[in-house]
């Protein structure tokens, strides 16, 4: 019996189908076995929806999260009930939804209690003297800014008076 072009003989196609079916079952068993033997994730690597985080506590005077250091504040996160993960000590634990699993870092601005409006006003009107930097607590930068301003002012005055003196000498005013 001759095979038609584009079709395999019946026996050969059946053998390939059985082989592919065998590979499919073997591959599925391996993937399922590997997934069941996997170590649980660290709690801070959980996916969105597997945990809930508290809202950060906001300071009324600065309108930034409390305990902001190095542009980072931390909030408590609770893994969902029946989630298994490793806590910060590396201990595998099944959570009930009421225990803190990890602390999530959130971005914040370091605010030291100075008024933003005053700093901007000083910068606009007296920035050339360095008053804004002095107000914000950077006296070294203030001194360098003030020194630059004094040098520029002194140079301007010297040039101006040199022109005036030169005119008076030439024209005998």
mmCIF file of C-alpha atoms in Angstrom:
data_model
loop_
_atom_site.group_PDB
_atom_site.id
_atom_site.type_symbol
_atom_site.label_atom_id
_atom_site.label_comp_id
_atom_site.label_asym_id
_atom_site.label_seq_id
_atom_site.Cartn_x
_atom_site.Cartn_y
_atom_site.Cartn_z
ATOM 1 C CA UNK A 1 0.000 0.000 0.000
ATOM 2 C CA UNK A 2 1.501 3.251 -1.090
ATOM 3 C CA UNK A 3 1.188 6.293 1.122
ATOM 4 C CA UNK A 4 -0.311 9.407 -0.312
ATOM 5 C CA UNK A 5 1.977 12.415 -0.515
ATOM 6 C CA UNK A 6 1.908 14.466 2.692
ATOM 7 C CA UNK A 7 0.531 11.616 4.829
ATOM 8 C CA UNK A 8 2.476 9.119 6.878
ATOM 9 C CA UNK A 9 1.653 5.454 6.853
ATOM 10 C CA UNK A 10 -0.850 4.531 9.558
ATOM 11 C CA UNK A 11 1.595 2.499 11.691
ATOM 12 C CA UNK A 12 4.319 5.114 11.661
ATOM 13 C CA UNK A 13 1.892 7.932 12.592
ATOM 14 C CA UNK A 14 0.448 5.856 15.461
ATOM 15 C CA UNK A 15 3.929 5.158 16.835
ATOM 16 C CA UNK A 16 4.790 8.861 16.723
ATOM 17 C CA UNK A 17 1.522 9.763 18.419
ATOM 18 C CA UNK A 18 2.211 7.254 21.234
ATOM 19 C CA UNK A 19 5.733 8.641 21.614
ATOM 20 C CA UNK A 20 4.452 12.241 21.809
ATOM 21 C CA UNK A 21 1.789 11.169 24.320
ATOM 22 C CA UNK A 22 4.465 9.477 26.420
ATOM 23 C CA UNK A 23 6.627 12.637 26.321
ATOM 24 C CA UNK A 24 3.647 14.773 27.269
ATOM 25 C CA UNK A 25 2.837 12.646 30.336
ATOM 26 C CA UNK A 26 6.497 12.383 31.367
ATOM 27 C CA UNK A 27 7.004 16.121 30.948
ATOM 28 C CA UNK A 28 3.838 16.945 32.907
ATOM 29 C CA UNK A 29 4.814 14.642 35.760
ATOM 30 C CA UNK A 30 8.276 16.179 35.904
ATOM 31 C CA UNK A 31 6.929 19.738 35.980
ATOM 32 C CA UNK A 32 4.342 18.879 38.633
ATOM 33 C CA UNK A 33 6.933 17.029 40.690
ATOM 34 C CA UNK A 34 9.357 19.926 40.469
ATOM 35 C CA UNK A 35 6.667 22.408 41.469
ATOM 36 C CA UNK A 36 5.680 20.403 44.536
ATOM 37 C CA UNK A 37 9.326 20.054 45.683
ATOM 38 C CA UNK A 38 10.026 23.789 45.342
ATOM 39 C CA UNK A 39 11.002 25.665 48.470
ATOM 40 C CA UNK A 40 8.553 28.400 49.465
ATOM 41 C CA UNK A 41 9.363 31.995 48.553
ATOM 42 C CA UNK A 42 10.595 34.564 50.991
ATOM 43 C CA UNK A 43 7.686 36.617 52.267
ATOM 44 C CA UNK A 44 8.983 39.805 50.643
ATOM 45 C CA UNK A 45 8.914 38.031 47.244
ATOM 46 C CA UNK A 46 5.185 37.269 47.369
ATOM 47 C CA UNK A 47 3.045 38.344 44.425
ATOM 48 C CA UNK A 48 0.595 41.209 44.553
ATOM 49 C CA UNK A 49 -2.654 39.907 46.048
ATOM 50 C CA UNK A 50 -0.904 37.405 48.314
ATOM 51 C CA UNK A 51 -0.342 40.058 50.963
ATOM 52 C CA UNK A 52 -1.802 43.340 52.195
ATOM 53 C CA UNK A 53 0.218 46.235 53.562
ATOM 54 C CA UNK A 54 -0.830 48.804 56.147
ATOM 55 C CA UNK A 55 -1.021 52.454 55.183
ATOM 56 C CA UNK A 56 2.057 54.395 56.270
ATOM 57 C CA UNK A 57 1.711 56.607 59.335
ATOM 58 C CA UNK A 58 1.920 60.207 58.091
ATOM 59 C CA UNK A 59 3.474 63.017 60.117
ATOM 60 C CA UNK A 60 1.085 66.004 60.161
ATOM 61 C CA UNK A 61 3.811 68.655 60.111
ATOM 62 C CA UNK A 62 5.817 67.275 57.153
ATOM 63 C CA UNK A 63 3.124 65.271 55.301
ATOM 64 C CA UNK A 64 5.659 62.472 54.814
ATOM 65 C CA UNK A 65 5.746 58.960 56.318
ATOM 66 C CA UNK A 66 7.158 58.793 59.837
ATOM 67 C CA UNK A 67 10.612 57.260 60.317
ATOM 68 C CA UNK A 68 11.823 58.257 56.857
ATOM 69 C CA UNK A 69 15.574 57.623 56.605
ATOM 70 C CA UNK A 70 17.652 57.577 53.418
ATOM 71 C CA UNK A 71 14.530 58.321 51.350
ATOM 72 C CA UNK A 72 12.896 55.080 52.558
ATOM 73 C CA UNK A 73 10.182 54.266 55.087
ATOM 74 C CA UNK A 74 8.845 50.793 55.901
ATOM 75 C CA UNK A 75 5.254 49.585 56.273
ATOM 76 C CA UNK A 76 4.008 46.313 57.764
ATOM 77 C CA UNK A 77 2.717 43.700 55.308
ATOM 78 C CA UNK A 78 0.513 40.756 56.251
ATOM 79 C CA UNK A 79 0.511 37.646 54.028
ATOM 80 C CA UNK A 80 -2.955 36.336 53.170
ATOM 81 C CA UNK A 81 -4.388 33.392 55.138
ATOM 82 C CA UNK A 82 -2.883 29.966 54.304
ATOM 83 C CA UNK A 83 0.104 31.481 52.472
ATOM 84 C CA UNK A 84 3.358 29.675 53.207
ATOM 85 C CA UNK A 85 6.552 31.681 52.965
ATOM 86 C CA UNK A 86 9.831 32.231 54.764
ATOM 87 C CA UNK A 87 9.912 35.152 57.201
ATOM 88 C CA UNK A 88 12.883 37.505 57.674
ATOM 89 C CA UNK A 89 14.625 34.894 59.839
ATOM 90 C CA UNK A 90 14.309 32.244 57.107
ATOM 91 C CA UNK A 91 11.726 30.198 59.031
ATOM 92 C CA UNK A 92 9.012 28.625 56.875
ATOM 93 C CA UNK A 93 5.630 29.592 58.244
ATOM 94 C CA UNK A 94 1.951 29.291 57.320
ATOM 95 C CA UNK A 95 0.291 32.639 57.950
ATOM 96 C CA UNK A 96 -3.242 33.224 59.224
ATOM 97 C CA UNK A 97 -3.532 36.765 57.872
ATOM 98 C CA UNK A 98 -2.912 38.453 61.233
ATOM 99 C CA UNK A 99 0.883 38.167 61.524
ATOM 100 C CA UNK A 100 3.426 40.536 60.014
ATOM 101 C CA UNK A 101 5.351 38.703 57.320
ATOM 102 C CA UNK A 102 7.678 41.434 56.149
ATOM 103 C CA UNK A 103 8.209 45.182 55.975
ATOM 104 C CA UNK A 104 7.844 46.738 52.529
ATOM 105 C CA UNK A 105 10.047 49.763 51.685
ATOM 106 C CA UNK A 106 8.275 52.828 50.307
ATOM 107 C CA UNK A 107 9.865 55.976 48.898
ATOM 108 C CA UNK A 108 9.735 59.209 50.874
ATOM 109 C CA UNK A 109 11.465 62.584 51.057
ATOM 110 C CA UNK A 110 13.780 63.371 53.951
ATOM 111 C CA UNK A 111 12.183 66.404 55.560
ATOM 112 C CA UNK A 112 13.981 68.093 58.416
ATOM 113 C CA UNK A 113 11.220 70.438 59.559
ATOM 114 C CA UNK A 114 12.213 73.566 57.619
ATOM 115 C CA UNK A 115 9.563 75.498 55.737
ATOM 116 C CA UNK A 116 9.663 74.854 52.014
ATOM 117 C CA UNK A 117 8.118 78.257 51.229
ATOM 118 C CA UNK A 118 10.697 80.150 53.290
ATOM 119 C CA UNK A 119 13.547 78.232 51.646
ATOM 120 C CA UNK A 120 12.232 79.014 48.154
ATOM 121 C CA UNK A 121 11.728 82.697 49.006
ATOM 122 C CA UNK A 122 15.262 82.945 50.394
ATOM 123 C CA UNK A 123 16.610 81.177 47.340
ATOM 124 C CA UNK A 124 14.826 83.530 44.939
ATOM 125 C CA UNK A 125 15.659 86.806 46.654
ATOM 126 C CA UNK A 126 18.868 86.150 48.593
ATOM 127 C CA UNK A 127 20.206 83.038 46.883
ATOM 128 C CA UNK A 128 23.192 84.926 45.522
ATOM 129 C CA UNK A 129 24.251 85.498 49.132
ATOM 130 C CA UNK A 130 23.604 81.879 50.117
ATOM 131 C CA UNK A 131 20.894 82.728 52.666
ATOM 132 C CA UNK A 132 18.766 79.728 51.649
ATOM 133 C CA UNK A 133 21.598 77.291 52.292
ATOM 134 C CA UNK A 134 22.332 78.888 55.633
ATOM 135 C CA UNK A 135 18.623 78.576 56.563
ATOM 136 C CA UNK A 136 18.580 74.886 55.603
ATOM 137 C CA UNK A 137 21.620 74.164 57.759
ATOM 138 C CA UNK A 138 24.439 74.029 55.225
ATOM 139 C CA UNK A 139 26.830 76.736 56.511
ATOM 140 C CA UNK A 140 29.807 75.499 54.464
ATOM 141 C CA UNK A 141 27.857 75.876 51.234
ATOM 142 C CA UNK A 142 26.568 79.204 52.502
ATOM 143 C CA UNK A 143 30.074 80.480 53.135
ATOM 144 C CA UNK A 144 31.253 79.396 49.698
ATOM 145 C CA UNK A 145 28.209 81.060 48.090
ATOM 146 C CA UNK A 146 28.694 84.213 50.120
ATOM 147 C CA UNK A 147 32.392 84.281 49.260
ATOM 148 C CA UNK A 148 31.559 83.955 45.566
ATOM 149 C CA UNK A 149 29.032 86.769 45.817
ATOM 150 C CA UNK A 150 31.519 89.030 47.642
ATOM 151 C CA UNK A 151 34.238 88.332 45.068
ATOM 152 C CA UNK A 152 31.846 89.098 42.201
ATOM 153 C CA UNK A 153 30.638 92.300 43.890
ATOM 154 C CA UNK A 154 34.205 93.387 44.677
ATOM 155 C CA UNK A 155 35.288 92.747 41.074
ATOM 156 C CA UNK A 156 32.321 94.703 39.745
ATOM 157 C CA UNK A 157 33.051 97.649 42.034
ATOM 158 C CA UNK A 158 36.763 97.655 41.163
ATOM 159 C CA UNK A 159 36.039 97.673 37.449
ATOM 160 C CA UNK A 160 33.401 100.367 37.852
ATOM 161 C CA UNK A 161 35.615 102.637 39.956
ATOM 162 C CA UNK A 162 38.593 102.000 37.699
ATOM 163 C CA UNK A 163 36.568 103.307 34.762
ATOM 164 C CA UNK A 164 35.466 106.335 36.771
ATOM 165 C CA UNK A 165 39.024 107.047 37.928
ATOM 166 C CA UNK A 166 40.323 106.573 34.408
ATOM 167 C CA UNK A 167 37.778 109.072 33.063
ATOM 168 C CA UNK A 168 38.569 111.592 35.767
ATOM 169 C CA UNK A 169 42.301 111.347 35.105
ATOM 170 C CA UNK A 170 41.903 111.639 31.338
ATOM 171 C CA UNK A 171 39.300 114.387 31.314
ATOM 172 C CA UNK A 172 40.307 116.116 34.553
ATOM 173 C CA UNK A 173 36.928 116.058 36.177
#
